[in-house]
Short mmCIF file of C-alpha atoms in Angstrom, two decimals:
data_model
loop_
_atom_site.label_atom_id
_atom_site.label_comp_id
_atom_site.label_asym_id
_atom_site.label_seq_id
_atom_site.Cartn_x
_atom_site.Cartn_y
_atom_site.Cartn_z
CA MET B 1 4.99 -7.99 0.61
CA LYS B 2 7.39 -5.41 -0.93
CA LYS B 3 5.16 -2.85 -2.86
CA LEU B 4 6.37 -1.15 -6.05
CA ALA B 5 6.91 2.62 -5.90
CA MET B 6 4.29 4.88 -7.27
CA LEU B 7 5.67 8.19 -7.20
CA PRO B 8 4.04 10.96 -9.19
CA VAL B 9 5.19 11.63 -12.89
CA LEU B 10 6.71 15.13 -13.20
CA ALA B 11 6.50 17.13 -16.08
CA CYS B 12 10.01 17.66 -17.25
CA SER B 13 11.25 19.52 -20.73
CA LEU B 14 14.18 18.56 -22.69
CA LEU B 15 15.56 21.93 -21.39
CA LEU B 16 16.21 19.93 -18.12
CA PHE B 17 19.18 18.02 -19.70
CA PHE B 18 21.36 21.29 -19.67
CA ALA B 19 19.36 24.02 -17.83
CA HIS B 20 19.88 24.26 -14.03
CA SER B 21 17.98 26.99 -13.12
CA ALA B 22 15.89 25.48 -10.21
CA VAL B 23 17.43 27.74 -7.73
CA ALA B 24 15.34 30.80 -9.15
CA GLN B 25 12.03 28.63 -8.51
CA THR B 26 12.26 28.80 -4.84
CA GLY B 27 8.99 30.80 -4.55
CA SER B 28 7.12 27.61 -5.15
CA PRO B 29 5.43 26.23 -1.85
CA ASP B 30 6.61 22.53 -3.02
CA SER B 31 10.17 23.50 -4.01
CA PRO B 32 12.94 22.11 -1.65
CA PRO B 33 15.03 24.30 0.66
CA LEU B 34 17.46 26.72 -0.95
CA ASN B 35 20.40 24.75 0.60
CA GLU B 36 18.94 21.47 -0.78
CA LEU B 37 18.64 22.94 -4.61
CA LEU B 38 22.19 24.26 -4.14
CA LYS B 39 23.34 20.91 -3.37
CA GLN B 40 21.44 19.37 -6.16
CA GLU B 41 23.07 21.62 -8.56
CA GLU B 42 26.38 20.97 -7.38
CA ASP B 43 25.78 17.12 -7.70
CA VAL B 44 24.75 17.79 -11.32
CA ARG B 45 27.77 19.75 -12.00
CA LEU B 46 30.03 17.25 -10.41
CA ALA B 47 28.58 14.65 -12.12
CA ARG B 48 28.88 16.23 -15.70
CA GLN B 49 32.45 17.14 -15.03
CA SER B 50 33.17 13.75 -14.34
CA LEU B 51 31.48 12.72 -17.75
CA VAL B 52 33.39 15.02 -19.64
CA GLU B 53 36.81 13.94 -18.09
CA ALA B 54 35.81 10.26 -19.18
CA GLU B 55 34.70 11.12 -22.61
CA ARG B 56 38.36 13.13 -23.15
CA THR B 57 40.10 10.10 -21.62
CA TYR B 58 38.43 6.83 -23.00
CA GLY B 59 36.18 8.28 -26.06
CA VAL B 60 32.35 9.05 -25.93
CA ASN B 61 31.39 5.27 -26.47
CA HIS B 62 33.53 3.67 -23.53
CA VAL B 63 31.88 1.63 -20.89
CA LYS B 64 33.49 4.04 -18.65
CA VAL B 65 31.46 6.75 -19.97
CA ALA B 66 28.35 4.50 -19.58
CA GLU B 67 28.93 4.25 -16.03
CA GLU B 68 29.23 8.28 -15.64
CA LEU B 69 25.99 8.71 -17.67
CA GLU B 70 24.59 6.27 -15.13
CA LYS B 71 25.53 8.17 -12.36
CA ILE B 72 24.03 11.58 -13.72
CA ALA B 73 20.83 9.74 -14.47
CA THR B 74 20.93 8.71 -10.77
CA VAL B 75 21.29 12.42 -9.69
CA TYR B 76 18.42 13.66 -12.11
CA GLU B 77 16.21 10.51 -10.69
CA LYS B 78 16.70 11.77 -6.89
CA GLN B 79 15.61 15.29 -8.23
CA ARG B 80 12.44 13.51 -10.01
CA LYS B 81 13.59 14.99 -13.27
CA TYR B 82 12.81 11.75 -14.99
CA ALA B 83 12.95 12.81 -18.49
CA ALA B 84 16.57 13.88 -17.99
CA ALA B 85 17.48 10.51 -16.25
CA GLU B 86 15.97 8.60 -19.16
CA HIS B 87 18.00 10.57 -21.56
CA PHE B 88 21.30 9.61 -19.97
CA LEU B 89 20.34 6.11 -18.97
CA ARG B 90 19.14 5.18 -22.82
CA ARG B 91 22.62 6.61 -23.90
CA ALA B 92 24.52 4.52 -21.42
CA LEU B 93 22.34 1.24 -22.67
CA LYS B 94 23.28 1.74 -26.15
CA ILE B 95 27.07 2.27 -25.39
CA ARG B 96 26.77 -1.22 -23.24
CA GLU B 97 25.06 -3.03 -26.23
CA ALA B 98 27.71 -1.81 -28.61
CA GLU B 99 30.79 -2.46 -26.67
CA LEU B 100 29.78 -5.64 -24.71
CA GLY B 101 26.97 -7.15 -26.91
CA GLU B 102 23.23 -7.01 -26.41
CA ASN B 103 23.13 -10.21 -24.21
CA HIS B 104 26.16 -9.21 -21.80
CA ILE B 105 25.24 -9.11 -18.00
CA GLU B 106 26.18 -5.61 -17.81
CA VAL B 107 23.43 -4.96 -20.37
CA ALA B 108 20.92 -6.83 -18.08
CA ALA B 109 21.66 -4.59 -15.21
CA ALA B 110 21.34 -1.43 -17.50
CA LEU B 111 17.91 -2.64 -18.52
CA ARG B 112 17.09 -3.10 -14.97
CA ASN B 113 18.25 0.53 -14.07
CA PHE B 114 15.96 1.57 -16.92
CA GLY B 115 12.96 -0.51 -15.51
CA GLU B 116 13.27 0.68 -11.98
CA LEU B 117 13.09 4.33 -13.40
CA TYR B 118 9.86 3.58 -15.13
CA LEU B 119 8.53 1.74 -11.93
CA GLU B 120 9.07 4.87 -9.90
CA GLN B 121 6.97 6.63 -12.44
CA GLY B 122 4.14 4.07 -12.28
CA LYS B 123 4.87 3.28 -15.88
CA TYR B 124 4.46 -0.69 -15.56
CA ALA B 125 3.93 -1.38 -19.11
CA ALA B 126 7.17 0.35 -20.26
CA ALA B 127 9.06 -1.32 -17.56
CA GLU B 128 7.89 -4.88 -18.00
CA PRO B 129 9.78 -5.72 -21.53
CA LEU B 130 12.94 -4.12 -19.91
CA PHE B 131 12.84 -6.74 -16.90
CA LYS B 132 11.72 -9.76 -19.20
CA ARG B 133 14.83 -8.97 -21.44
CA ALA B 134 17.16 -8.67 -18.25
CA LEU B 135 15.66 -11.85 -16.91
CA VAL B 136 16.40 -13.97 -20.43
CA ILE B 137 20.19 -12.55 -20.17
CA GLU B 138 20.54 -13.25 -16.57
CA ALA B 139 19.20 -16.79 -17.02
CA ASN B 140 21.34 -17.56 -20.20
CA THR B 141 24.54 -16.07 -18.21
CA HIS B 142 23.98 -17.86 -14.83
CA GLY B 143 22.11 -20.82 -15.64
CA PRO B 144 18.23 -21.57 -15.35
CA ASP B 145 18.67 -22.82 -11.86
CA SER B 146 20.76 -19.96 -10.52
CA LEU B 147 19.84 -18.38 -7.35
CA LYS B 148 20.71 -15.27 -8.82
CA LEU B 149 17.43 -15.41 -10.59
CA VAL B 150 15.48 -15.44 -7.75
CA ALA B 151 15.24 -11.78 -6.94
CA PRO B 152 14.78 -10.82 -10.74
CA LEU B 153 11.91 -13.27 -10.74
CA ILE B 154 10.49 -11.88 -7.65
CA ARG B 155 10.64 -8.45 -9.01
CA LEU B 156 9.09 -9.35 -12.22
CA ALA B 157 6.30 -11.03 -10.26
CA GLU B 158 5.82 -7.78 -8.28
CA LEU B 159 5.53 -5.86 -11.47
CA GLN B 160 2.78 -8.12 -12.69
CA GLU B 161 0.89 -8.31 -9.30
CA SER B 162 0.86 -4.46 -9.68
CA GLN B 163 -0.80 -4.87 -13.07
CA ARG B 164 -3.39 -7.36 -11.57
CA GLN B 165 -1.78 -10.23 -13.70
CA PHE B 166 -2.17 -12.69 -10.65
CA VAL B 167 -1.78 -16.09 -12.53
CA VAL B 168 1.51 -14.83 -14.16
CA ALA B 169 2.85 -13.33 -10.87
CA ILE B 170 2.07 -16.81 -9.40
CA GLN B 171 4.22 -18.57 -12.08
CA LEU B 172 6.99 -16.49 -11.48
CA HIS B 173 7.10 -16.99 -7.66
CA GLU B 174 6.66 -20.68 -8.41
CA ARG B 175 9.80 -20.67 -10.62
CA ALA B 176 11.62 -18.60 -7.76
CA LEU B 177 10.59 -21.12 -5.21
CA ALA B 178 11.40 -24.11 -7.26
CA ILE B 179 15.17 -22.74 -7.68
CA ARG B 180 15.51 -22.10 -3.85
CA GLU B 181 14.00 -25.74 -3.34
CA LYS B 182 16.22 -27.29 -5.58
CA THR B 183 19.59 -25.32 -4.53
CA LEU B 184 18.89 -24.86 -0.49
CA GLY B 185 16.56 -28.04 0.07
CA PRO B 186 12.68 -28.04 0.95
CA ASP B 187 13.09 -26.69 4.63
CA HIS B 188 15.69 -23.79 4.31
CA ARG B 189 14.66 -20.41 5.77
CA ASP B 190 15.06 -18.49 2.50
CA LEU B 191 11.96 -20.45 1.28
CA ASP B 192 9.74 -18.62 3.36
CA GLY B 193 9.30 -15.24 1.36
CA SER B 194 8.14 -17.40 -1.67
CA LEU B 195 5.83 -19.27 0.55
CA MET B 196 4.09 -16.47 1.83
CA GLN B 197 3.94 -14.27 -1.49
CA LEU B 198 2.24 -17.50 -3.16
CA ALA B 199 -0.18 -17.77 -0.40
CA HIS B 200 -0.99 -14.08 -0.71
CA LEU B 201 -1.74 -14.25 -4.48
CA HIS B 202 -3.78 -17.65 -4.23
CA GLN B 203 -5.80 -16.07 -1.50
CA VAL B 204 -6.47 -12.79 -3.88
CA ILE B 205 -7.56 -15.04 -6.69
CA GLY B 206 -9.84 -17.10 -4.20
CA GLN B 207 -7.74 -20.20 -4.39
CA TYR B 208 -7.98 -20.91 -0.68
CA ASP B 209 -6.78 -24.73 -0.71
CA GLU B 210 -3.50 -23.59 -2.26
CA ALA B 211 -3.02 -20.65 -0.05
CA GLU B 212 -3.79 -22.90 3.05
CA ALA B 213 -1.25 -25.52 2.27
CA LEU B 214 1.53 -22.69 1.46
CA LEU B 215 0.64 -21.11 4.74
CA LYS B 216 0.85 -24.12 6.85
CA ARG B 217 4.22 -25.00 5.24
CA ALA B 218 5.32 -21.41 5.90
CA LEU B 219 4.18 -21.57 9.62
CA ALA B 220 6.16 -24.70 10.02
CA LEU B 221 9.19 -23.29 8.72
CA ARG B 222 8.87 -20.32 10.90
CA GLU B 223 8.35 -22.55 14.02
CA LYS B 224 11.28 -24.39 13.27
CA THR B 225 13.54 -21.45 12.33
CA PHE B 226 12.46 -18.68 14.83
CA GLY B 227 10.59 -20.65 17.42
CA ALA B 228 6.94 -21.23 18.25
CA GLU B 229 6.35 -17.87 20.14
CA SER B 230 8.10 -15.57 17.39
CA SER B 231 6.62 -12.47 15.82
CA ALA B 232 7.33 -14.45 12.57
CA VAL B 233 5.23 -17.31 13.63
CA LYS B 234 2.53 -14.79 14.55
CA VAL B 235 2.01 -13.20 11.27
CA ALA B 236 1.88 -16.76 9.67
CA LEU B 237 -0.84 -17.85 12.27
CA PHE B 238 -2.67 -14.42 11.35
CA ASN B 239 -2.55 -15.02 7.66
CA LEU B 240 -3.73 -18.53 7.86
CA ALA B 241 -6.64 -17.52 10.20
CA LEU B 242 -7.95 -14.99 7.53
CA VAL B 243 -7.79 -17.86 4.95
CA TYR B 244 -9.99 -19.96 7.52
CA GLN B 245 -12.38 -17.03 8.12
CA VAL B 246 -13.08 -16.16 4.58
CA GLN B 247 -14.16 -19.83 3.94
CA GLY B 248 -16.48 -19.50 7.08
CA PHE B 249 -14.18 -22.10 8.94
CA ASN B 250 -14.74 -19.90 12.16
CA ALA B 251 -13.68 -22.29 14.97
CA GLU B 252 -10.23 -22.82 12.93
CA ALA B 253 -9.90 -19.17 12.63
CA GLU B 254 -10.57 -18.29 16.20
CA ALA B 255 -8.13 -20.99 17.46
CA LEU B 256 -5.31 -19.34 15.28
CA LEU B 257 -6.13 -15.76 16.22
CA LYS B 258 -6.08 -16.73 19.78
CA ARG B 259 -2.83 -18.37 19.66
CA ALA B 260 -1.38 -15.07 17.76
CA LEU B 261 -2.86 -13.00 20.63
CA ILE B 262 -1.04 -15.09 23.19
CA ILE B 263 2.13 -14.61 21.51
CA ASP B 264 1.53 -10.62 21.55
CA GLU B 265 0.54 -10.83 25.18
CA LYS B 266 3.87 -12.66 26.17
CA GLY B 267 5.71 -9.45 25.10
CA GLY B 268 3.30 -7.51 27.58
CA SER B 269 -0.55 -7.38 27.81
CA ASP B 270 -0.98 -4.00 26.47
CA GLN B 271 1.35 -4.12 23.20
CA PRO B 272 -0.06 -2.39 20.27
CA GLY B 273 0.63 -5.29 18.10
CA ALA B 274 -2.11 -7.10 19.93
CA LEU B 275 -4.61 -4.76 18.27
CA THR B 276 -4.50 -6.59 14.89
CA PRO B 277 -5.46 -10.06 16.39
CA ILE B 278 -7.95 -8.41 18.72
CA PHE B 279 -9.62 -6.71 15.73
CA TYR B 280 -9.96 -9.73 13.85
CA LEU B 281 -11.40 -11.74 16.70
CA ALA B 282 -13.93 -9.08 17.36
CA LYS B 283 -15.05 -9.24 13.90
CA LEU B 284 -15.12 -12.88 13.81
CA TYR B 285 -17.52 -12.87 16.93
CA GLU B 286 -19.65 -10.29 15.12
CA SER B 287 -20.18 -12.46 12.19
CA GLN B 288 -21.16 -15.12 14.60
CA HIS B 289 -23.42 -12.72 16.50
CA ARG B 290 -21.48 -13.32 19.60
CA TYR B 291 -22.05 -9.36 20.23
CA PRO B 292 -20.97 -9.35 24.32
CA ALA B 293 -17.52 -11.20 23.24
CA ALA B 294 -17.13 -8.72 20.35
CA GLU B 295 -17.37 -5.87 22.68
CA ASP B 296 -15.09 -7.10 25.30
CA MET B 297 -12.60 -7.29 22.38
CA HIS B 298 -13.02 -3.78 21.03
CA LYS B 299 -13.06 -2.35 24.67
CA ARG B 300 -9.69 -4.24 25.19
CA ALA B 301 -8.40 -2.71 22.03
CA LEU B 302 -9.43 0.56 23.31
CA ALA B 303 -7.59 0.34 26.35
CA ILE B 304 -4.47 -0.88 24.91
CA ALA B 305 -4.55 2.21 22.10
CA GLU B 306 -5.12 4.59 24.70
CA LYS B 307 -2.12 3.28 26.79
CA ALA B 308 0.23 3.07 23.96
CA TYR B 309 -0.68 6.19 21.86
CA GLY B 310 -2.64 8.45 24.18
CA ALA B 311 -6.21 9.36 24.40
CA ASP B 312 -6.41 11.64 21.33
CA HIS B 313 -4.40 9.32 18.82
CA ALA B 314 -5.72 8.28 15.63
CA GLU B 315 -5.25 4.67 16.57
CA VAL B 316 -7.80 5.37 19.29
CA ALA B 317 -10.34 6.72 16.94
CA LYS B 318 -10.04 3.92 14.62
CA VAL B 319 -10.86 1.62 17.67
CA LEU B 320 -13.57 3.87 18.66
CA GLU B 321 -15.21 3.81 15.04
CA ASN B 322 -15.00 -0.08 15.23
CA LEU B 323 -17.05 0.00 18.66
CA THR B 324 -19.35 2.46 17.15
CA ASP B 325 -20.20 0.02 14.16
CA LEU B 326 -20.64 -2.73 16.50
CA TYR B 327 -22.87 -0.64 18.64
CA ARG B 328 -24.86 0.72 15.53
CA GLY B 329 -25.03 -2.75 13.78
CA GLN B 330 -27.10 -4.02 16.87
CA GLY B 331 -29.36 -1.04 16.98
CA LYS B 332 -27.69 0.27 20.11
CA PHE B 333 -27.74 3.79 18.95
CA ALA B 334 -27.73 5.38 22.56
CA GLU B 335 -24.40 3.60 23.27
CA ALA B 336 -22.94 4.50 19.95
CA LEU B 337 -23.62 8.33 20.17
CA PRO B 338 -20.72 9.23 22.76
CA VAL B 339 -18.31 6.92 21.29
CA ALA B 340 -18.98 8.36 17.88
CA LYS B 341 -18.80 11.78 19.00
CA ARG B 342 -15.45 11.11 20.93
CA SER B 343 -14.12 9.67 17.51
CA LEU B 344 -14.98 12.74 15.61
CA GLY B 345 -13.42 14.89 18.02
CA ILE B 346 -10.15 13.23 17.88
CA LYS B 347 -10.36 13.09 14.14
CA GLU B 348 -10.79 16.88 13.99
CA LYS B 349 -7.89 17.36 16.25
CA VAL B 350 -5.70 14.99 14.32
CA TYR B 351 -6.55 15.86 10.75
CA GLY B 352 -8.35 19.36 11.10
CA PRO B 353 -11.95 20.18 10.87
CA ASN B 354 -12.33 20.02 6.87
CA GLN B 355 -10.81 16.86 6.00
CA ALA B 356 -12.18 13.85 4.42
CA GLU B 357 -11.80 11.60 7.52
CA VAL B 358 -13.83 14.07 9.52
CA ALA B 359 -16.64 14.15 6.80
CA ARG B 360 -16.80 10.08 6.99
CA CYS B 361 -17.00 10.45 10.74
CA LEU B 362 -19.53 13.20 10.25
CA ASN B 363 -21.77 10.58 7.95
CA ASN B 364 -21.65 7.84 10.67
CA LEU B 365 -22.51 10.09 13.45
CA ALA B 366 -25.47 11.30 11.39
CA LEU B 367 -26.65 7.62 10.93
CA ILE B 368 -26.73 7.35 14.67
CA GLN B 369 -28.62 10.60 14.93
CA ILE B 370 -31.19 9.08 12.67
CA GLY B 371 -31.54 6.15 14.56
CA LEU B 372 -32.14 8.00 17.46
CA ALA B 373 -34.63 10.19 15.58
CA GLN B 374 -32.29 13.25 16.52
CA TYR B 375 -33.14 14.54 12.86
CA ALA B 376 -32.14 18.23 13.20
CA ASP B 377 -28.71 17.19 14.67
CA ALA B 378 -28.33 14.62 11.78
CA GLU B 379 -29.04 17.08 9.19
CA GLN B 380 -26.37 19.46 10.45
CA SER B 381 -23.94 16.56 10.54
CA LEU B 382 -24.88 15.79 6.94
CA ASN B 383 -24.82 19.36 5.64
CA ARG B 384 -21.35 19.69 7.29
CA ALA B 385 -20.05 16.57 6.02
CA LEU B 386 -21.48 17.37 2.41
CA LYS B 387 -19.41 20.92 2.37
CA ILE B 388 -16.18 18.91 3.42
CA GLU B 389 -16.37 16.39 0.36
CA GLU B 390 -17.34 18.56 -2.03
CA THR B 391 -14.36 21.31 -1.09
CA ASN B 392 -11.95 18.41 -0.91
CA TYR B 393 -13.32 16.34 -4.02
CA GLY B 394 -15.40 18.50 -6.15
CA SER B 395 -19.32 18.04 -6.30
CA ASP B 396 -19.33 15.08 -8.49
CA HIS B 397 -17.50 12.60 -6.50
CA PRO B 398 -18.49 9.01 -5.00
CA ASN B 399 -17.66 10.43 -1.58
CA VAL B 400 -20.22 13.21 -2.21
CA ALA B 401 -22.68 10.49 -3.28
CA LYS B 402 -22.48 8.56 -0.32
CA VAL B 403 -23.44 11.68 1.96
CA LEU B 404 -26.07 12.43 -0.31
CA ASP B 405 -27.69 8.83 0.20
CA THR B 406 -27.69 9.23 3.90
CA LEU B 407 -29.37 12.85 3.45
CA SER B 408 -31.91 11.17 1.20
CA ASP B 409 -32.59 8.78 3.69
CA LEU B 410 -33.00 11.30 6.61
CA TYR B 411 -35.18 13.46 4.20
CA LYS B 412 -37.46 10.52 3.78
CA LYS B 413 -37.69 9.99 7.25
CA GLN B 414 -38.71 13.32 7.92
CA GLY B 415 -41.57 13.28 5.24
CA LYS B 416 -39.60 15.67 2.92
CA ALA B 417 -40.14 13.77 -0.07
CA GLU B 418 -39.33 16.30 -2.78
CA LEU B 419 -35.67 16.65 -0.71
CA SER B 420 -35.31 12.88 -0.55
CA VAL B 421 -35.91 12.53 -4.38
CA TRP B 422 -33.50 15.16 -5.09
CA ALA B 423 -30.52 13.87 -2.90
CA ASP B 424 -31.02 10.20 -4.42
CA THR B 425 -31.34 11.53 -7.78
CA ARG B 426 -27.99 13.56 -7.63
CA ALA B 427 -26.45 10.71 -6.09
CA LYS B 428 -27.25 8.31 -8.62
CA GLN B 429 -25.99 10.78 -11.18
CA ILE B 430 -22.88 11.08 -9.56
CA ARG B 431 -22.38 7.31 -9.68
CA ARG B 432 -23.12 7.14 -13.39
CA ASN B 433 -20.72 9.65 -14.32
CA TRP B 434 -18.16 7.65 -12.51
CA ARG B 435 -18.64 4.43 -14.34
#
């Protein structure tokens, strides 16, 4: 499913409308290279020159001027000068409304441009009324059953989903699906996206029967359109398996995951795409306490990841962590220890020794060391993890609390009651502060 952009909102003063002195700011470590800054300045200069010519030729309130204003806004948006972009888009919208009427289809397009600018900044509440107004105009222009409404409906549904308005998002996707069914027929390949998106949303809110029905329909459509052994079918099988698994229908889930895995294997037994069904098969076996079968799956995934990515890749570390969790969950701390240490070593190489991923590995390693009564080693691992988390997030972050929980357990096992209480109290205080 396509995700809405969530780019950071950058502070931008009104001076950005007319000042173009960014070249002088190249001392900032986050500034673009000088040649990029020069190109940005040139883009603004040319866009403004075109605007002046359009105003001179057509007058300041002509639709041609609105087009030039939108071009300038696009340049500013690329530079993430959002306040400046908004200024020019607002003026363009007012011109179109005045010259064409508030319900003209070009006004709908201008509203969408404005809405997308807000989305890029994560301003969902500001974007929503613009998209809704545009949709009304488009429905009145094209008719309520036009295929031209499908994309706007889906975009608005994505916006609602980003705000966790799942029921509203479902209603919008259902409307898009109904239009496609009426216009294209019930078995057209273009229905696939609506079916999959609706299934996802029903699954999110726990409506598994609805999700299952939609996924079965999508699966049949993909088998007919792409073939029974296509990657599209594999994805539908995988999603349907997850719906079964979350309901405890393990036999049905296992059969679908195995079929998805077979599709991957036909492309080669060591394809990275096989890692996902293998992982979920392993987790399924773990939930059924079929630990040898789960271990076989994790080891198979490890061999695939090592061959595909190399022995020191982050994907290999992920597989090693899964194997570590399997061993630790069974109390097999001696088997878990070398696997956890290898995962930690890879994370240190990939991310550096002082990153949050390393701290998480250190905390997991400490849990194993505690299980082996290697208390001095565990304390060393936890103190290092604590320092990393505090450096990255500050002393009052939930990640810090998680390390303190483990540290409290360690001190308790060592009979260090006062230190155990200190760590536990501090962890609880951090969580209270975050409520």
